[in-house]
Coordinates of C-alpha atoms in Angstrom, one line a residue:
M27 CA 15.3 29.6 -8.7
R28 CA 12.1 30.9 -10.3
L29 CA 11.1 29.1 -13.4
G30 CA 8.3 29.7 -15.9
V31 CA 6.7 26.9 -17.9
L32 CA 4.6 27.9 -21.0
D33 CA 2.3 25.1 -22.2
V34 CA 0.8 25.7 -25.7
G35 CA -2.1 23.2 -25.8
S36 CA -5.1 22.5 -28.0
N37 CA -7.3 24.8 -25.9
T38 CA -5.2 27.2 -23.9
V39 CA -1.8 28.8 -23.6
H40 CA -0.9 28.3 -19.9
L41 CA 1.9 30.0 -18.1
L42 CA 2.9 28.4 -14.7
V43 CA 5.5 30.1 -12.6
V44 CA 7.2 28.1 -9.8
D45 CA 9.9 28.5 -7.2
A46 CA 12.0 25.3 -7.3
H47 CA 15.4 23.8 -6.7
R48 CA 16.8 20.4 -7.4
G49 CA 15.5 17.8 -4.9
G50 CA 12.8 20.3 -3.7
H51 CA 9.0 20.5 -4.1
P52 CA 8.1 23.0 -6.9
T53 CA 6.0 25.7 -5.3
P54 CA 3.4 27.3 -7.6
M55 CA 3.6 31.1 -7.5
H56 CA 1.5 32.2 -10.4
S57 CA -0.7 30.8 -13.1
E58 CA -2.4 32.5 -16.1
K59 CA -4.2 31.2 -19.1
T60 CA -5.2 32.5 -22.5
V61 CA -8.0 30.5 -24.3
L62 CA -7.0 30.1 -28.0
R63 CA -8.6 26.8 -29.0
L64 CA -5.8 26.2 -31.5
A65 CA -7.1 22.8 -32.5
E66 CA -10.2 24.5 -33.9
Q67 CA -8.0 26.9 -35.9
I68 CA -6.7 24.2 -38.1
T69 CA -7.8 24.7 -41.7
R70 CA -9.1 22.1 -44.1
N71 CA -5.6 21.7 -45.6
G72 CA -4.2 20.9 -42.1
E73 CA -2.5 24.2 -41.4
L74 CA -2.9 26.5 -38.5
S75 CA -4.8 29.5 -39.8
K76 CA -3.2 33.0 -40.0
S77 CA -5.5 34.3 -37.3
G78 CA -4.6 31.4 -35.1
A79 CA -0.9 31.9 -35.6
E80 CA -1.2 35.6 -34.8
A81 CA -3.2 34.9 -31.7
L82 CA -0.5 32.4 -30.6
I83 CA 2.2 35.0 -31.1
R84 CA 0.3 37.5 -29.0
A85 CA -0.3 35.0 -26.2
V86 CA 3.4 33.9 -26.2
S87 CA 4.6 37.5 -26.1
A88 CA 2.3 38.3 -23.2
A89 CA 3.4 35.2 -21.3
R90 CA 7.1 36.2 -21.8
E91 CA 6.4 39.6 -20.4
S92 CA 4.5 38.2 -17.4
A93 CA 7.4 35.7 -16.7
A94 CA 9.9 38.6 -16.8
K95 CA 7.8 40.8 -14.5
L96 CA 7.5 37.9 -12.1
G97 CA 11.3 37.4 -11.9
C98 CA 11.6 34.1 -13.8
E99 CA 15.2 33.2 -14.7
E100 CA 14.1 30.9 -17.4
L101 CA 11.0 30.3 -19.5
M102 CA 10.6 26.7 -20.7
A103 CA 8.1 26.7 -23.6
F104 CA 6.6 23.7 -25.3
A105 CA 3.6 22.9 -27.6
T106 CA 1.6 19.7 -27.9
S107 CA -0.9 18.1 -30.3
A108 CA -2.5 21.1 -32.0
V109 CA 0.9 22.6 -33.1
R110 CA 2.4 19.2 -33.5
E111 CA -0.1 18.2 -36.1
A112 CA -0.3 21.5 -38.1
E113 CA 1.3 21.1 -41.5
N114 CA 2.8 24.6 -41.2
S115 CA 4.1 24.3 -37.7
P116 CA 7.8 24.9 -38.7
K117 CA 6.8 28.2 -40.3
V118 CA 4.6 29.2 -37.3
L119 CA 7.3 28.3 -34.8
R120 CA 9.9 30.4 -36.7
K121 CA 7.5 33.4 -36.6
V122 CA 6.9 32.9 -32.8
A123 CA 10.7 32.8 -32.2
E124 CA 11.4 35.8 -34.4
Q125 CA 8.6 38.0 -32.9
T126 CA 8.7 37.0 -29.3
G127 CA 12.2 35.6 -28.6
V128 CA 10.6 32.4 -27.3
E129 CA 11.5 29.1 -29.0
L130 CA 8.7 26.6 -28.6
R131 CA 9.7 22.9 -28.4
V132 CA 7.1 20.6 -29.9
L133 CA 6.7 17.5 -27.7
S134 CA 5.9 14.2 -29.3
G135 CA 2.9 12.3 -27.8
V136 CA 5.3 9.7 -26.3
E137 CA 7.3 12.5 -24.6
E138 CA 4.0 13.9 -23.2
A139 CA 3.2 10.5 -21.7
R140 CA 6.7 10.0 -20.2
L141 CA 6.9 13.5 -18.6
T142 CA 3.4 13.2 -17.2
F143 CA 4.3 9.8 -15.8
L144 CA 7.4 11.3 -14.2
A145 CA 5.3 13.9 -12.4
V146 CA 2.8 11.3 -11.2
R147 CA 5.6 9.0 -10.0
R148 CA 7.2 11.8 -8.0
W149 CA 3.8 12.8 -6.5
F150 CA 2.9 9.4 -5.2
G151 CA 6.4 8.0 -4.7
W152 CA 7.9 4.5 -4.9
S153 CA 5.3 3.1 -2.5
A154 CA 2.7 3.4 -5.3
G155 CA 4.3 0.4 -7.0
D156 CA 3.4 -0.2 -10.6
L157 CA 1.6 2.9 -11.9
L158 CA -0.9 3.2 -14.7
V159 CA -1.4 6.8 -15.8
L160 CA -4.1 8.2 -18.0
D161 CA -4.1 11.8 -19.3
I162 CA -6.9 13.2 -21.6
G163 CA -5.9 16.3 -23.5
G164 CA -7.7 18.3 -26.1
G165 CA -6.2 16.3 -29.0
S166 CA -4.8 13.1 -27.6
L167 CA -5.0 10.5 -24.8
E168 CA -1.6 9.7 -23.2
V169 CA -1.1 6.4 -21.4
A170 CA 1.9 5.3 -19.5
M171 CA 2.7 2.4 -17.1
G172 CA 5.7 1.2 -15.1
L173 CA 7.5 0.6 -11.9
D174 CA 10.3 3.2 -12.3
E175 CA 10.4 6.9 -13.2
E176 CA 10.8 5.9 -16.9
P177 CA 7.6 4.0 -17.8
A178 CA 7.8 0.5 -19.4
L179 CA 5.0 1.6 -21.7
A180 CA 4.3 5.1 -23.0
E181 CA 1.8 5.8 -25.8
S182 CA -0.3 8.6 -27.2
L183 CA -3.5 8.1 -29.1
P184 CA -5.5 10.7 -31.1
L185 CA -8.5 10.4 -28.8
G186 CA -8.5 13.8 -27.1
A187 CA -11.7 15.3 -25.7
G188 CA -11.8 18.1 -28.3
R189 CA -11.0 15.9 -31.2
I190 CA -13.8 13.5 -30.3
T191 CA -16.2 16.4 -30.0
R192 CA -15.2 17.9 -33.4
T193 CA -15.2 14.6 -35.3
R194 CA -18.0 12.5 -33.7
F195 CA -20.7 15.0 -32.9
R196 CA -22.7 17.1 -35.3
G197 CA -24.2 19.5 -32.8
D198 CA -24.0 20.9 -29.3
L199 CA -26.2 18.1 -28.0
P200 CA -25.0 14.7 -29.3
S201 CA -27.8 12.3 -30.2
R202 CA -28.3 9.0 -28.5
A203 CA -27.0 7.2 -31.6
E204 CA -23.9 9.4 -31.7
L205 CA -23.1 8.6 -28.0
E206 CA -23.6 4.9 -28.5
E207 CA -21.7 4.7 -31.7
T208 CA -18.8 6.8 -30.3
S209 CA -18.6 4.6 -27.2
E210 CA -18.4 1.5 -29.3
W211 CA -15.9 3.1 -31.6
L212 CA -13.7 4.2 -28.7
E213 CA -13.6 0.8 -27.1
D214 CA -12.6 -0.7 -30.5
Q215 CA -9.8 1.9 -30.9
L216 CA -8.5 1.1 -27.4
A217 CA -8.6 -2.6 -27.7
G218 CA -5.0 -2.9 -28.9
L219 CA -3.8 -0.6 -26.0
A220 CA -5.5 -2.9 -23.5
K221 CA -3.6 -5.9 -24.8
R222 CA -0.3 -4.0 -24.6
V223 CA -1.0 -2.8 -21.1
A224 CA -1.9 -6.4 -20.1
K225 CA 1.5 -7.5 -21.3
V226 CA 3.2 -5.1 -18.9
G227 CA 1.1 -6.4 -16.0
R228 CA -1.6 -5.4 -13.6
P229 CA -1.1 -1.9 -12.0
D230 CA -0.9 -1.5 -8.3
R231 CA -2.4 2.0 -8.7
A232 CA -4.4 3.5 -11.6
V233 CA -4.1 7.3 -11.8
A234 CA -5.6 10.0 -13.9
T235 CA -4.5 13.6 -14.5
S236 CA -5.6 16.5 -16.6
K237 CA -8.3 19.1 -16.4
T238 CA -10.9 16.7 -18.0
F239 CA -10.4 14.1 -15.3
R240 CA -10.4 16.6 -12.5
S241 CA -13.7 18.1 -13.8
L242 CA -15.3 14.7 -14.0
A243 CA -14.1 13.8 -10.6
R244 CA -15.4 17.0 -9.1
L245 CA -18.8 16.5 -10.7
T246 CA -19.0 13.0 -9.2
G247 CA -18.4 14.3 -5.7
A248 CA -14.6 14.8 -5.3
A249 CA -13.4 17.7 -3.1
P250 CA -13.1 21.1 -4.7
S251 CA -9.8 22.7 -5.6
A252 CA -10.1 24.9 -2.5
A253 CA -9.6 21.9 -0.3
G254 CA -6.0 21.7 -1.5
P255 CA -4.0 19.4 -3.7
R256 CA -3.2 16.7 -1.1
V257 CA -6.8 15.7 -0.5
R258 CA -7.5 12.3 -2.0
R259 CA -9.8 12.5 -5.0
T260 CA -11.1 9.6 -7.1
L261 CA -13.3 8.9 -10.1
S262 CA -15.2 5.6 -10.2
E263 CA -16.5 3.9 -13.4
T264 CA -20.0 3.6 -11.8
A265 CA -20.1 7.3 -10.9
L266 CA -18.8 8.3 -14.4
R267 CA -21.4 6.2 -16.1
Q268 CA -24.2 7.9 -14.1
L269 CA -22.6 11.4 -14.7
L270 CA -22.4 10.8 -18.4
A271 CA -26.2 10.1 -18.6
F272 CA -26.7 13.5 -17.0
I273 CA -24.3 15.7 -18.8
S274 CA -25.0 14.3 -22.2
R275 CA -28.4 16.0 -22.1
M276 CA -26.9 19.4 -21.3
T277 CA -25.8 22.2 -23.6
A278 CA -22.2 23.5 -23.4
A279 CA -23.6 26.7 -21.9
D280 CA -25.4 24.8 -19.1
L281 CA -22.3 22.6 -18.5
A282 CA -20.2 25.7 -18.0
E283 CA -22.4 26.7 -15.1
L284 CA -21.5 23.5 -13.2
E285 CA -18.9 23.8 -10.4
G286 CA -15.5 22.5 -11.6
V287 CA -16.2 23.0 -15.3
S288 CA -14.4 25.8 -17.1
S289 CA -16.3 27.7 -19.8
S290 CA -13.4 27.1 -22.3
R291 CA -13.7 23.3 -22.0
A292 CA -17.4 22.8 -21.3
H293 CA -18.1 22.1 -25.0
Q294 CA -15.8 19.0 -24.9
L295 CA -16.7 17.6 -21.5
V296 CA -19.0 14.9 -22.9
G297 CA -16.4 13.8 -25.4
G298 CA -13.8 13.6 -22.6
A299 CA -16.2 11.6 -20.4
L300 CA -16.7 9.1 -23.3
V301 CA -13.0 8.7 -23.7
A302 CA -12.5 8.3 -19.9
R303 CA -15.3 5.7 -19.6
A304 CA -14.1 3.7 -22.6
A305 CA -10.5 3.7 -21.2
M306 CA -11.7 2.5 -17.8
R307 CA -13.8 -0.2 -19.4
V308 CA -11.2 -1.7 -21.7
L309 CA -8.5 -1.5 -19.0
S310 CA -10.9 -3.0 -16.4
L311 CA -10.5 -0.1 -14.0
E312 CA -13.2 0.4 -11.4
E313 CA -11.6 3.5 -10.0
L314 CA -9.0 6.1 -10.8
E315 CA -7.1 8.3 -8.3
I316 CA -6.7 11.9 -9.4
C317 CA -3.2 13.4 -9.4
P318 CA -2.8 17.2 -9.3
W319 CA 0.6 17.0 -11.1
A320 CA 0.8 16.5 -14.9
L321 CA 2.8 17.5 -17.9
R322 CA 3.9 21.0 -16.8
E323 CA 5.2 19.6 -13.5
G324 CA 7.0 16.8 -15.4
V325 CA 8.8 19.4 -17.5
I326 CA 9.9 21.3 -14.4
L327 CA 11.1 18.1 -12.6
R328 CA 13.1 17.0 -15.7
R329 CA 14.7 20.4 -15.9
L330 CA 15.7 20.3 -12.3
D331 CA 17.1 16.8 -12.7
H332 CA 19.4 18.1 -15.4
S333 CA 20.7 21.1 -13.4
N334 CA 23.9 21.0 -11.4
S335 CA 24.4 22.3 -7.9
S336 CA 24.8 25.9 -9.1
G337 CA 21.4 25.9 -10.6
E338 CA 22.7 26.0 -14.2
T339 CA 21.3 23.6 -16.8
A340 CA 23.6 20.6 -17.1
L341 CA 24.7 19.8 -20.7
T342 CA 23.3 16.7 -22.2
D343 CA 24.6 14.7 -25.1
E344 CA 22.8 15.4 -28.4
S345 CA 22.5 11.7 -29.0
S346 CA 20.5 11.2 -25.7
S347 CA 16.9 10.0 -26.0
S348 CA 14.2 12.5 -26.9
R349 CA 12.8 12.3 -23.4
N350 CA 15.8 14.3 -22.2
R351 CA 15.1 17.1 -24.7
T352 CA 11.8 18.2 -23.2
G353 CA 11.6 21.9 -23.8
D354 CA 13.7 24.7 -24.9
S355 CA 14.6 27.2 -22.2
T356 CA 14.4 30.9 -23.0
R357 CA 16.9 32.7 -20.7
L358 CA 15.3 35.9 -19.8
D359 CA 17.4 39.0 -19.9
D360 CA 19.2 39.9 -16.7
G361 CA 17.8 43.3 -16.9
E362 CA 14.2 42.0 -17.1
V363 CA 14.7 39.7 -14.1
E364 CA 16.5 42.4 -12.0
Q365 CA 13.8 44.9 -12.8
A366 CA 11.2 42.5 -11.6
R367 CA 13.2 41.9 -8.3
W368 CA 13.5 45.7 -7.7
K369 CA 9.8 45.9 -8.1
G370 CA 9.3 43.4 -5.4
G371 CA 9.3 40.1 -7.3
K372 CA 10.7 37.1 -5.4
G373 CA 13.8 35.6 -7.1

């Protein structure tokens, strides 16, 4: 079947379209992003601004139209920290549903960590042993660890790259004092996590995922995306420390010119690098391996796990754990899908 996944994050609204079936490898067919920076649209009273909500509605509507044109049978839509933390999120979600027909499921931070862990586990397989997974988003840092597909530890901390940038830096170029103070503060914030991870054990493999980690790895010499997803990519603590000394002296405009850095995220790259370095330090990680799969792939894999042989979504008990209720699926009209197929879309 062809599935669409709509990820409403702190920075972008990202539509990923894949061809997939239960037990198979999801094949990406289309990807498109709309930069909204919703986290920066939160007002002083903690609500998503009117302009932010209107921009979200337009982006979701456009994504739904794209999914229909591409022949998607379902559109799984979810939102993360920016919408999750907005005081008026219930009202905003109702407007989105009423005006676009798409119901956004707000994922908790722990759900994000679990689903990302599932994707990484499937990518590396059982031979990876005990996995430790780090994911830096715009608003939060997700950490999960375990031997199975369900992690023994799954946590979300409000230490995202965008959040650190907004709350810890006064200008485009953070001062030396801000960098040092933020580094110390982050390590203090992560100290408790380090103790909880230590109780679970020592990981056999430490893995990082997300755009922030991919950009940092690319800037330290990892292969470009053109080399394909199966090329091994790593990020060492030593290389990250050297990179941080370099990029912390650059403006967002200059950072956006670097290969592997998107213009929409350049302004928060230094903040993300500080979070990454602090996490590696407190967890005593000398190197992280980069995984190309993350939250969106985890949502797809969970959806496929819950489908039966005919491709329909299997019913689940309402009392099942929250990790099984990952994202509402918007069934696209048969007419929309058929129209796309007649126009040459692959179903």
